Coordinates of C-alpha atoms in Angstrom, one line a residue:
Chain A
M11 CA 186.2 -66.5 -9.0
S12 CA 189.8 -67.2 -8.4
L13 CA 190.6 -63.5 -9.2
L14 CA 187.9 -62.3 -6.8
S15 CA 189.6 -64.4 -4.1
A16 CA 193.0 -63.0 -5.0
C17 CA 193.0 -60.9 -1.8
A18 CA 193.1 -64.0 0.4
T19 CA 191.9 -63.2 3.8
S20 CA 193.8 -64.2 6.9
G21 CA 190.7 -65.2 8.8
Y22 CA 191.3 -62.2 11.1
K23 CA 189.2 -59.1 11.1
S24 CA 190.3 -55.6 12.0
A25 CA 188.8 -53.7 14.9
S26 CA 186.6 -52.1 12.3
G27 CA 185.3 -55.5 11.2
T28 CA 187.0 -55.6 7.8
D29 CA 188.9 -58.7 6.6
I30 CA 192.7 -58.5 6.9
D31 CA 194.6 -59.7 3.8
A32 CA 196.6 -62.9 4.6
K33 CA 199.9 -61.5 3.2
V34 CA 199.5 -58.3 5.1
Y35 CA 198.8 -60.2 8.3
T36 CA 201.7 -62.6 7.8
D37 CA 204.1 -59.8 7.0
A38 CA 203.0 -58.0 10.2
Q39 CA 203.6 -61.1 12.3
R40 CA 207.1 -61.5 10.7
R41 CA 207.9 -57.9 11.4
V42 CA 206.9 -58.2 15.1
V43 CA 209.3 -61.2 15.4
D44 CA 212.1 -59.4 13.6
E45 CA 211.7 -56.4 15.9
K46 CA 211.8 -58.6 18.9
I47 CA 208.6 -57.2 20.3
P48 CA 208.0 -58.7 23.8
E49 CA 205.4 -61.5 23.7
P50 CA 202.6 -59.7 25.6
L51 CA 202.8 -56.9 23.1
R52 CA 202.8 -59.0 19.9
A53 CA 199.1 -59.0 19.4
D54 CA 199.0 -55.2 19.6
F55 CA 201.9 -54.7 17.2
T56 CA 200.5 -57.3 14.8
A57 CA 197.2 -55.4 14.7
L58 CA 199.1 -52.1 14.5
Y59 CA 201.1 -53.3 11.5
S60 CA 198.3 -55.0 9.7
E61 CA 195.3 -52.8 10.1
G62 CA 196.7 -49.5 8.8
Q63 CA 195.7 -46.0 9.8
Q64 CA 192.1 -46.9 10.4
N65 CA 193.0 -48.5 13.8
S66 CA 196.6 -47.4 14.5
V67 CA 195.6 -45.0 17.3
L68 CA 193.5 -47.7 18.9
H69 CA 196.3 -50.3 18.9
S70 CA 198.9 -47.8 19.9
M71 CA 196.8 -46.7 22.9
H72 CA 196.2 -50.3 24.0
G73 CA 199.8 -51.4 23.4
G74 CA 201.2 -48.3 25.0
L75 CA 199.4 -48.9 28.3
T76 CA 200.3 -52.6 28.2
A77 CA 203.9 -51.7 27.7
L78 CA 203.8 -49.1 30.5
R79 CA 202.4 -51.7 32.9
M80 CA 205.2 -54.2 31.8
G81 CA 207.9 -51.6 32.5
E82 CA 208.7 -51.4 28.8
Y83 CA 208.7 -47.6 29.0
G84 CA 210.6 -47.0 25.7
I85 CA 207.9 -48.9 23.8
A86 CA 205.1 -47.2 25.7
K87 CA 206.5 -43.8 24.8
R88 CA 206.9 -44.7 21.1
L89 CA 203.4 -46.0 20.9
F90 CA 201.8 -43.1 22.8
D91 CA 203.8 -40.6 20.7
G92 CA 202.5 -42.2 17.5
A93 CA 199.0 -42.1 18.8
I94 CA 199.3 -38.4 19.8
R95 CA 200.7 -37.5 16.4
D96 CA 197.7 -39.1 14.7
V97 CA 195.2 -37.6 17.1
E98 CA 196.6 -34.2 16.8
A99 CA 196.7 -34.2 13.0
L100 CA 193.4 -32.6 12.1
Q101 CA 193.5 -33.4 8.5
A102 CA 194.5 -37.0 9.0
G103 CA 191.8 -39.3 7.9
S104 CA 189.6 -36.4 6.7
A105 CA 188.6 -38.3 3.6
Q106 CA 187.5 -41.3 5.7
A107 CA 185.8 -39.0 8.1
R108 CA 183.7 -37.5 5.3
R109 CA 182.8 -41.0 4.1
A110 CA 181.9 -42.0 7.6
A111 CA 179.5 -39.1 7.9
G112 CA 177.6 -40.4 4.9
N113 CA 174.6 -42.6 5.2
F114 CA 176.1 -45.7 3.7
V115 CA 179.4 -45.9 5.6
G116 CA 179.6 -47.0 9.2
D117 CA 181.1 -44.7 11.9
R118 CA 183.6 -47.4 12.8
E119 CA 185.2 -47.0 9.3
K120 CA 186.6 -43.7 10.2
W121 CA 190.2 -43.5 11.5
F122 CA 189.9 -44.2 15.2
K123 CA 190.9 -41.2 17.3
G124 CA 189.0 -42.1 20.5
E125 CA 186.4 -40.4 22.5
S126 CA 187.3 -37.4 24.6
Y127 CA 188.1 -39.5 27.7
E128 CA 190.4 -41.8 25.7
R129 CA 192.3 -38.8 24.2
S130 CA 192.6 -37.3 27.7
A131 CA 193.9 -40.6 29.0
L132 CA 196.4 -40.8 26.2
Y133 CA 198.0 -37.4 27.2
F134 CA 197.7 -38.3 30.9
Y135 CA 199.7 -41.4 30.6
R136 CA 202.3 -39.7 28.3
G137 CA 202.6 -37.0 31.0
L138 CA 203.4 -39.7 33.6
L139 CA 206.2 -41.0 31.4
Y140 CA 207.6 -37.5 31.0
L141 CA 207.4 -37.1 34.8
Q142 CA 209.4 -40.3 35.1
D143 CA 212.0 -38.9 32.8
H144 CA 212.1 -35.7 34.9
D145 CA 211.1 -33.8 31.8
Y146 CA 208.7 -31.6 33.8
G147 CA 208.0 -29.1 31.1
N148 CA 206.6 -31.7 28.7
A149 CA 204.9 -33.5 31.5
A150 CA 203.0 -30.3 32.4
A151 CA 202.3 -29.8 28.7
C152 CA 200.7 -33.2 28.5
F153 CA 198.6 -32.7 31.6
K154 CA 197.3 -29.4 30.2
R155 CA 196.6 -31.0 26.8
S156 CA 194.8 -33.8 28.5
E157 CA 192.4 -31.2 30.0
L158 CA 191.9 -29.6 26.6
E159 CA 190.9 -33.0 25.1
D160 CA 188.2 -33.3 27.7
I161 CA 185.7 -31.3 25.6
T162 CA 181.9 -31.6 26.2
G163 CA 178.8 -30.8 24.3
D164 CA 176.7 -27.6 25.0
D165 CA 174.5 -29.7 27.3
A166 CA 177.3 -30.6 29.7
P167 CA 179.1 -27.3 30.2
G168 CA 180.3 -28.0 33.8
F169 CA 182.3 -31.1 32.9
S170 CA 184.8 -29.9 30.3
G171 CA 188.5 -30.0 31.3
D172 CA 187.7 -31.5 34.7
W173 CA 190.3 -34.2 35.0
Y174 CA 191.4 -34.1 38.7
S175 CA 194.3 -36.3 38.0
D176 CA 195.7 -33.9 35.4
E177 CA 195.7 -31.1 37.9
L178 CA 197.6 -33.3 40.4
G179 CA 200.1 -34.2 37.8
L180 CA 200.4 -30.6 36.7
A181 CA 201.0 -29.5 40.3
L182 CA 203.7 -32.1 40.7
A183 CA 205.4 -31.2 37.5
S184 CA 205.2 -27.5 38.4
W185 CA 206.8 -28.1 41.8
F186 CA 209.7 -29.9 40.2
N187 CA 210.0 -27.3 37.4
G188 CA 210.3 -24.4 39.8
Y189 CA 206.9 -22.9 39.3
P190 CA 205.1 -23.2 42.7
A191 CA 202.5 -20.6 41.6
D192 CA 201.4 -22.9 38.8
A193 CA 201.2 -25.8 41.2
D194 CA 199.0 -23.8 43.6
A195 CA 196.8 -22.7 40.7
A196 CA 196.4 -26.3 39.5
L197 CA 195.3 -27.5 43.0
R198 CA 192.9 -24.5 43.3
R199 CA 191.3 -25.4 40.0
A200 CA 191.1 -29.1 41.0
A201 CA 189.3 -28.3 44.3
K202 CA 186.3 -27.0 42.3
Y203 CA 185.8 -30.0 40.0
Q204 CA 182.7 -32.1 40.1
S205 CA 184.8 -35.1 39.2
I206 CA 186.2 -35.4 42.7
Q207 CA 185.8 -38.9 44.0
G208 CA 186.8 -38.2 47.6
Q209 CA 189.8 -37.1 49.7
V210 CA 193.0 -37.2 47.7
P211 CA 196.2 -35.9 49.5
P212 CA 197.7 -33.5 47.0
P213 CA 201.4 -33.3 46.1
T214 CA 203.6 -30.9 48.0
A215 CA 207.0 -29.4 47.4
R216 CA 208.4 -32.3 49.5
T217 CA 206.8 -35.1 47.4
N218 CA 209.5 -37.4 46.1
T219 CA 207.5 -40.5 45.2
L220 CA 204.4 -40.9 43.1
L221 CA 202.5 -44.2 43.1
V222 CA 200.1 -44.6 40.2
V223 CA 197.5 -47.2 41.1
E224 CA 195.1 -48.3 38.4
V225 CA 192.0 -50.2 39.5
G226 CA 189.4 -52.3 37.5
I227 CA 188.1 -52.1 34.0
G228 CA 187.4 -48.9 32.2
P229 CA 184.1 -47.8 30.5
I230 CA 182.7 -50.5 28.3
K231 CA 181.2 -49.1 25.1
Y232 CA 178.0 -50.5 23.6
A233 CA 175.6 -49.4 21.0
A234 CA 171.9 -48.8 21.9
G235 CA 168.8 -47.4 20.2
R236 CA 166.6 -48.9 17.5
Y237 CA 169.4 -48.8 15.0
R238 CA 172.3 -49.0 17.5
E239 CA 173.0 -45.4 16.7
Q240 CA 173.5 -44.3 20.3
L241 CA 176.9 -44.8 22.1
R242 CA 176.4 -45.9 25.6
F243 CA 178.8 -47.0 28.4
H244 CA 178.5 -49.8 30.9
E245 CA 180.3 -49.5 34.2
D246 CA 182.0 -52.5 35.8
T247 CA 182.3 -51.1 39.3
P248 CA 185.4 -52.4 41.2
A249 CA 185.2 -53.3 44.8
T250 CA 188.2 -51.0 45.6
V251 CA 187.1 -47.5 46.5
S252 CA 190.2 -46.3 48.2
V253 CA 193.9 -47.2 48.3
R254 CA 196.4 -47.2 51.1
A255 CA 200.2 -47.1 50.8
E256 CA 202.3 -48.4 53.6
P257 CA 205.9 -47.4 53.3
P258 CA 208.0 -47.9 56.4
G259 CA 207.2 -45.2 58.9
A260 CA 204.3 -43.6 57.1
S261 CA 201.0 -44.4 55.4
S262 CA 198.7 -42.7 53.0
L263 CA 195.1 -43.2 52.2
S264 CA 193.5 -41.8 49.1
A265 CA 190.3 -41.9 47.1
A266 CA 190.5 -42.2 43.3
A267 CA 192.0 -39.2 41.6
E268 CA 190.0 -40.1 38.5
N269 CA 187.0 -42.2 37.6
L270 CA 187.1 -42.8 33.9
Y271 CA 183.4 -44.0 33.7
F272 CA 182.5 -40.6 35.2
Q273 CA 184.6 -38.9 32.5
A274 CA 183.1 -41.0 29.7
T275 CA 179.5 -40.3 30.7
T276 CA 179.8 -36.6 31.4
R277 CA 180.7 -35.8 27.8
G278 CA 177.2 -34.5 26.8
T279 CA 175.9 -34.7 23.2
R280 CA 178.6 -35.1 20.6
Q281 CA 178.5 -33.7 17.1
V282 CA 178.7 -37.2 15.7
D283 CA 175.5 -38.1 17.7
Y284 CA 173.6 -35.7 15.5
I285 CA 175.1 -37.3 12.4
L286 CA 174.2 -40.8 13.6
N287 CA 170.7 -39.7 14.6
G288 CA 170.3 -38.3 11.1
K289 CA 171.4 -41.6 9.6
A290 CA 168.9 -43.4 11.9
N291 CA 166.1 -41.1 10.8
F292 CA 167.1 -41.7 7.1
K293 CA 167.1 -45.4 7.6
E294 CA 163.7 -45.3 9.3
G295 CA 162.3 -43.0 6.7
T296 CA 163.5 -45.1 3.8
G297 CA 162.2 -48.2 5.6
V298 CA 158.8 -46.6 6.1
A299 CA 158.8 -45.5 2.4
A300 CA 159.6 -49.0 1.3
A301 CA 156.7 -50.5 3.3
A302 CA 154.3 -47.8 2.0
L303 CA 155.4 -48.4 -1.6
A304 CA 155.1 -52.1 -1.3
L305 CA 151.6 -51.8 0.1
G306 CA 150.7 -49.4 -2.8
A307 CA 152.1 -52.0 -5.3
V308 CA 150.0 -54.7 -3.7
A309 CA 146.9 -52.5 -3.6
V310 CA 147.2 -51.6 -7.3
A311 CA 147.8 -55.2 -8.2
D312 CA 144.7 -56.3 -6.1
S313 CA 142.5 -53.7 -7.7
Q314 CA 143.3 -55.1 -11.2
R315 CA 142.8 -58.7 -10.2
G316 CA 140.3 -60.4 -12.6
R317 CA 140.7 -57.7 -15.2
R318 CA 142.5 -58.5 -18.4
H319 CA 145.0 -56.5 -20.4
N320 CA 145.3 -53.5 -18.2
D321 CA 148.9 -52.5 -19.0
T322 CA 148.8 -49.1 -17.3
A323 CA 147.9 -50.6 -13.9
G324 CA 150.4 -53.4 -14.3
L325 CA 153.1 -50.9 -15.1
A326 CA 152.1 -48.8 -12.1
S327 CA 152.2 -51.8 -9.8
G328 CA 155.6 -52.8 -11.1
A329 CA 157.0 -49.3 -10.7
L330 CA 155.8 -49.1 -7.2
A331 CA 157.3 -52.5 -6.4
L332 CA 160.6 -51.5 -7.9
A333 CA 160.6 -48.2 -5.9
A334 CA 159.7 -50.3 -2.8
I335 CA 162.7 -52.5 -3.4
G336 CA 164.9 -49.5 -4.0
A337 CA 163.8 -47.9 -0.8
A338 CA 164.3 -51.1 1.1
I339 CA 167.8 -51.6 -0.3
T340 CA 168.6 -48.0 0.6
S341 CA 167.3 -48.5 4.1
S342 CA 169.2 -51.7 4.6
L343 CA 172.5 -50.1 3.3
T344 CA 172.2 -47.2 5.7
T345 CA 174.6 -47.7 8.6
P346 CA 173.8 -45.6 11.6
E347 CA 175.5 -47.8 14.2
A348 CA 177.7 -46.0 16.7
D349 CA 181.4 -46.7 16.7
T350 CA 182.1 -48.9 19.7
R351 CA 185.8 -49.4 19.1
A352 CA 187.4 -48.7 22.5
W353 CA 190.7 -48.4 24.3
N354 CA 189.7 -51.4 26.3
N355 CA 192.5 -51.8 28.8
L356 CA 191.9 -48.5 30.5
P357 CA 191.2 -48.8 34.2
H358 CA 188.0 -47.8 35.9
S359 CA 189.8 -45.6 38.4
I360 CA 193.3 -44.0 38.7
F361 CA 194.7 -43.3 42.2
L362 CA 197.7 -41.0 42.6
L363 CA 199.5 -41.4 45.9
N364 CA 202.0 -38.6 46.6
L365 CA 204.6 -39.7 49.2
T366 CA 207.7 -38.3 50.8
L367 CA 209.9 -41.3 51.5
P368 CA 213.5 -41.7 52.5
A369 CA 215.9 -42.5 49.6
S370 CA 216.5 -45.9 51.2
T371 CA 212.9 -47.1 50.6
V372 CA 213.0 -49.7 48.0
S373 CA 209.3 -50.8 47.9
V374 CA 205.9 -49.8 49.1
T375 CA 203.0 -52.0 49.9
V376 CA 199.8 -50.8 48.2
S377 CA 196.4 -52.1 49.4
G378 CA 193.0 -51.6 47.8
L379 CA 190.2 -51.1 50.3
D380 CA 186.5 -51.7 49.7
A381 CA 183.7 -49.4 51.0
G382 CA 183.8 -51.2 54.3
G383 CA 187.5 -50.7 54.7
R384 CA 188.3 -54.3 54.0
V385 CA 191.5 -55.1 52.0
T386 CA 190.6 -56.2 48.5
Q387 CA 194.2 -56.8 47.3
S388 CA 197.7 -56.0 48.5
I389 CA 200.8 -55.7 46.3
A390 CA 204.4 -54.7 47.0
V391 CA 205.5 -52.1 44.5
P392 CA 209.2 -51.8 43.8
L393 CA 210.6 -48.3 43.5
N394 CA 213.3 -47.3 41.1
N395 CA 216.2 -45.0 42.1
G396 CA 215.1 -42.0 40.1
K397 CA 215.9 -38.7 41.7
P398 CA 214.4 -36.3 42.5
L399 CA 211.1 -38.1 41.7
R400 CA 210.4 -41.8 41.8
I401 CA 207.4 -43.3 40.2
G402 CA 205.8 -46.8 40.8
Y403 CA 203.0 -48.3 38.9
V404 CA 200.6 -51.0 40.0
Y405 CA 197.4 -52.4 38.7
L406 CA 194.7 -53.9 40.9
N407 CA 192.1 -55.8 38.9
N408 CA 189.3 -55.3 41.4
Chain B
M12 CA 192.5 -63.2 -26.7
K13 CA 191.2 -59.8 -25.8
K14 CA 189.1 -61.3 -23.2
Q15 CA 192.1 -63.0 -21.7
L16 CA 194.1 -59.7 -21.6
L17 CA 191.1 -58.0 -20.0
F18 CA 190.9 -60.8 -17.5
L19 CA 194.6 -60.6 -16.6
G20 CA 194.3 -56.8 -16.4
L21 CA 191.5 -57.1 -13.9
G22 CA 193.5 -59.6 -11.9
G23 CA 196.4 -57.2 -11.8
V24 CA 194.2 -54.5 -10.5
L25 CA 192.8 -56.8 -7.8
L26 CA 196.2 -58.0 -6.8
A27 CA 197.5 -54.5 -6.7
S28 CA 194.6 -53.5 -4.4
C29 CA 195.9 -56.0 -1.9
A30 CA 199.3 -54.4 -1.6
Q31 CA 199.9 -51.8 1.1
D32 CA 200.5 -48.3 0.1
D33 CA 204.2 -47.9 0.9
S34 CA 204.6 -44.6 -1.0
V35 CA 207.0 -42.2 0.6
R36 CA 207.7 -38.6 -0.4
Y37 CA 210.2 -36.0 0.6
V38 CA 208.7 -32.8 1.9
D39 CA 210.2 -29.5 2.9
P40 CA 210.5 -29.5 6.7
G41 CA 210.1 -25.7 6.6
Q42 CA 206.7 -26.0 5.1
P43 CA 203.4 -26.9 6.8
G44 CA 202.8 -30.6 6.6
R45 CA 199.6 -32.3 5.3
V46 CA 198.8 -33.7 8.7
A47 CA 199.2 -30.5 10.6
G48 CA 197.6 -29.9 14.0
T49 CA 197.5 -26.8 16.1
G50 CA 200.5 -27.7 18.2
I51 CA 204.1 -26.7 17.7
E52 CA 205.5 -28.4 14.6
S53 CA 208.8 -28.6 12.7
Q54 CA 208.2 -25.6 10.5
D55 CA 207.4 -23.4 13.6
L56 CA 210.6 -24.5 15.2
A57 CA 212.7 -23.9 12.1
A58 CA 211.2 -20.5 11.5
A59 CA 211.7 -19.2 15.1
A60 CA 215.3 -20.6 15.3
Q61 CA 216.1 -19.0 11.9
K62 CA 214.9 -15.6 12.9
A63 CA 216.6 -15.8 16.3
A64 CA 219.9 -16.7 14.7
Q65 CA 219.7 -13.9 12.2
S66 CA 219.0 -11.4 14.9
I67 CA 221.6 -12.6 17.3
V68 CA 224.5 -12.5 14.9
N69 CA 223.8 -8.8 14.2
L70 CA 224.0 -7.8 17.8
P71 CA 227.0 -5.4 18.4
A72 CA 228.1 -7.5 21.3
I73 CA 228.5 -10.5 18.9
A74 CA 229.2 -8.9 15.6
N75 CA 231.9 -6.5 16.9
A76 CA 233.5 -8.7 19.5
V77 CA 237.3 -8.9 19.3
R78 CA 237.3 -12.5 20.3
P79 CA 234.3 -14.7 19.2
P80 CA 232.2 -15.0 22.3
V81 CA 231.3 -18.5 23.6
I82 CA 227.5 -19.2 23.9
L83 CA 225.8 -21.9 25.9
I84 CA 222.4 -22.8 24.5
T85 CA 220.2 -24.1 27.3
P86 CA 217.4 -26.5 26.6
V87 CA 214.1 -24.9 25.8
T88 CA 211.8 -24.4 28.7
N89 CA 208.3 -25.6 27.8
R90 CA 205.4 -23.9 29.6
S91 CA 202.9 -24.4 26.9
A92 CA 200.2 -27.1 26.5
S93 CA 202.1 -28.7 23.6
P94 CA 204.9 -31.3 24.3
V95 CA 208.0 -30.5 22.3
D96 CA 211.3 -32.2 21.7
A97 CA 213.6 -29.9 23.6
T98 CA 216.7 -31.6 22.3
L99 CA 215.6 -31.2 18.7
Y100 CA 214.9 -27.5 19.4
T101 CA 218.3 -26.9 20.8
T102 CA 220.0 -28.7 18.0
K103 CA 218.1 -26.7 15.4
L104 CA 218.8 -23.4 17.1
R105 CA 222.5 -24.2 17.3
G106 CA 222.6 -25.3 13.7
A107 CA 220.9 -22.1 12.5
L108 CA 223.4 -20.0 14.6
M109 CA 226.3 -21.9 13.2
Q110 CA 225.0 -21.3 9.7
Y111 CA 224.7 -17.6 10.2
S112 CA 227.8 -17.0 12.4
P113 CA 230.5 -19.5 11.7
D114 CA 233.2 -17.1 12.7
K115 CA 231.3 -14.7 15.0
A116 CA 230.5 -16.9 17.9
R117 CA 231.4 -20.3 19.3
F118 CA 229.1 -22.6 21.0
L119 CA 229.4 -24.9 23.9
A120 CA 228.1 -28.4 23.2
R121 CA 228.2 -30.0 26.6
D122 CA 225.1 -32.0 25.7
A123 CA 227.1 -33.6 22.9
S124 CA 230.5 -34.1 24.5
W125 CA 230.5 -33.7 28.3
N126 CA 230.0 -37.3 29.3
T127 CA 232.4 -38.7 26.8
N128 CA 235.1 -36.2 27.5
Q129 CA 234.8 -36.7 31.2
Q130 CA 235.0 -40.5 30.8
E131 CA 238.0 -40.1 28.5
Q132 CA 239.7 -37.8 31.1
G133 CA 239.2 -40.5 33.7
L134 CA 240.8 -43.1 31.4
R135 CA 243.8 -40.8 30.7
Q136 CA 244.3 -40.2 34.4
A137 CA 244.2 -43.9 35.1
G138 CA 246.8 -44.5 32.5
A139 CA 244.4 -46.7 30.6
V140 CA 244.8 -44.7 27.4
A141 CA 247.8 -42.7 26.3
D142 CA 247.8 -38.9 25.6
G143 CA 248.3 -38.2 22.0
G144 CA 246.8 -36.8 18.9
T145 CA 246.1 -33.1 18.9
A146 CA 244.2 -33.2 22.2
A147 CA 245.8 -31.7 25.3
S148 CA 246.9 -34.1 28.0
G149 CA 244.8 -32.4 30.6
R150 CA 241.1 -31.5 30.2
Q151 CA 239.7 -28.2 31.2
G152 CA 236.3 -27.6 29.7
A153 CA 235.5 -24.1 28.3
T154 CA 233.1 -21.8 30.0
Y155 CA 230.8 -19.3 28.3
D156 CA 230.3 -15.6 27.8
Y157 CA 226.6 -15.8 27.2
I158 CA 223.7 -18.1 27.8
L159 CA 221.0 -18.3 25.2
T160 CA 217.6 -19.4 26.6
A161 CA 214.3 -20.1 24.9
E162 CA 211.0 -20.3 26.7
L163 CA 207.8 -21.5 25.0
Q164 CA 204.6 -20.3 26.5
G165 CA 201.1 -20.7 25.2
I166 CA 197.4 -20.2 25.5
S167 CA 195.3 -23.0 24.3
T168 CA 191.6 -23.5 24.0
A169 CA 189.4 -26.3 22.8
T170 CA 185.7 -26.7 22.5
G171 CA 183.4 -28.9 20.5
K172 CA 183.5 -26.3 17.7
G173 CA 187.3 -26.2 17.3
Q174 CA 190.6 -25.6 18.9
S175 CA 193.1 -22.8 19.1
D176 CA 196.8 -22.6 20.1
Y177 CA 198.8 -19.4 20.6
F178 CA 202.5 -19.8 21.3
L179 CA 205.1 -17.2 22.3
I180 CA 208.7 -18.2 22.0
A181 CA 210.9 -15.9 23.9
F182 CA 214.7 -16.0 23.4
K183 CA 217.0 -14.3 25.8
L184 CA 220.8 -13.8 25.6
V185 CA 222.2 -13.2 29.1
N186 CA 225.8 -12.6 30.0
Y187 CA 227.8 -14.0 32.9
Q188 CA 226.7 -11.2 35.1
D189 CA 223.0 -12.0 34.6
L190 CA 222.6 -8.9 32.4
L191 CA 220.0 -9.3 29.7
I192 CA 221.8 -8.5 26.4
W193 CA 219.0 -9.3 24.0
E194 CA 215.5 -10.6 23.9
N195 CA 213.3 -11.4 21.0
Q196 CA 209.9 -13.0 20.8
Y197 CA 208.1 -14.9 18.1
E198 CA 204.4 -15.5 18.0
I199 CA 202.4 -18.3 16.4
K200 CA 198.7 -18.8 16.4
K201 CA 196.8 -21.7 14.9
E202 CA 193.2 -22.6 14.8
G203 CA 191.7 -25.8 13.6
R204 CA 188.7 -27.9 13.6
E205 CA 188.3 -31.7 13.6
A206 CA 185.8 -33.4 11.4
G207 CA 182.3 -33.6 12.8
V208 CA 182.6 -37.4 13.4
Y209 CA 185.3 -36.8 15.9
R210 CA 183.5 -34.0 17.9

């Protein structure tokens, strides 16, 4: 018994629901302190260091966005780059992926790489950080790759690669990189997307300030269906439907450039949905078989009640009972539950305000507006001195 | 006694299973990695830089020059859908060229020295540091005879069935009069498919 408990658990569970070894967890906590990770990021880094590859992308995505909002851009880049490396590596986690496709291993045990909208968001945010560094080539590459990650099933053909915000980012990067034709092409593509949320003033060759306004809570994953085999999303709709920036001498009003709930729910049927559906059918089939075998065993036993020394019938009844137990165990071990691990600090909507401001402007007031035009929140956003493009970030919780 | 040994052995296995896998191995950066994707990777970079370097040093303008020409390597222009480390690319290309042409060409390394040299010049002029050593008292940076540019372009596609990336790396050697002296292109195409549980 003492040996079986040799792997003392920390009391913490990974995002996949597995126990984390106490020593591994303590070492991770120590490493976070040694590396002087800022307090608000310590939970992400502890999870990152203690849960291994299974959830490294998940915690890197979450921590990266937290770091970006804190202004810890170096940490944000490091985390996003790590997540991109793991998402891009096609063979990474292939053994775990094969296991997860089996009937007896849960989908949440595969190495997390996110759903399409999460992978697109990963590249989108990395693109913003490249823009901020005035590395317009890599910024454009990230916005293009973000569109490529937005794949859909055959039943949702009009929704692949339709991130409006990516095209705006690409246009901006292309202006600054000296490729106006690419900027025009990006804006022309964007104008045709079904993901458009309303009027969004596009960037121009004169844009020198980008405000990134995140609003609300992103898509909330949950599992539905008889065996929780279906991935579904809940929308927590924020009050803010438009955003206004009021720099001195100018103002700009914009609808959201991206609605992540829309992106999450226009994915269509995934390949993994067929796998999970197959598992659910298997679970149901083995469950039905177990019930039928159990009934058979009872029927045989009943038919022999009152008779003496009928070994054949007794054996048949026993065999049926054993088969029923086996089928029931098989059914109970089958795990068709959908993976609901989620990048859960993504916003509901992303607004991109492209402004042309005098170099002397040090801050901009950003106000969220509800459907009736009433102000929901108002925040002053400081601007850095970056030339030729300044970027400000703000998060509105509603 | 045998039972005790078996018991201890089992304990060892259980304890070992708690330890993290810290194994590290050296791999050839010029070979495809085990965790490859369809984007640009180190071996692609190394191969293209190597081929470009070999080709450039055999150019008559370089190989037959009376005085080793000075080349400025500009950062790679990325127009693909794959983010790349432009600095790493430039460093790799310069390293490959140095390897193949230590006496046939010289290279400006403003990325490595410009800021420091300018700062030092300011200190010298202010009298904060003394002239000395083998360095001249006044600083006049060198100019170049040729610019070596690299542009990465690409066509990428992705569907639920798989993804494909085609890259074209175009190198150009341009002289001070904007004349194109040499151009060479390298193509890379990769296809891949993620496991079904990710699609």
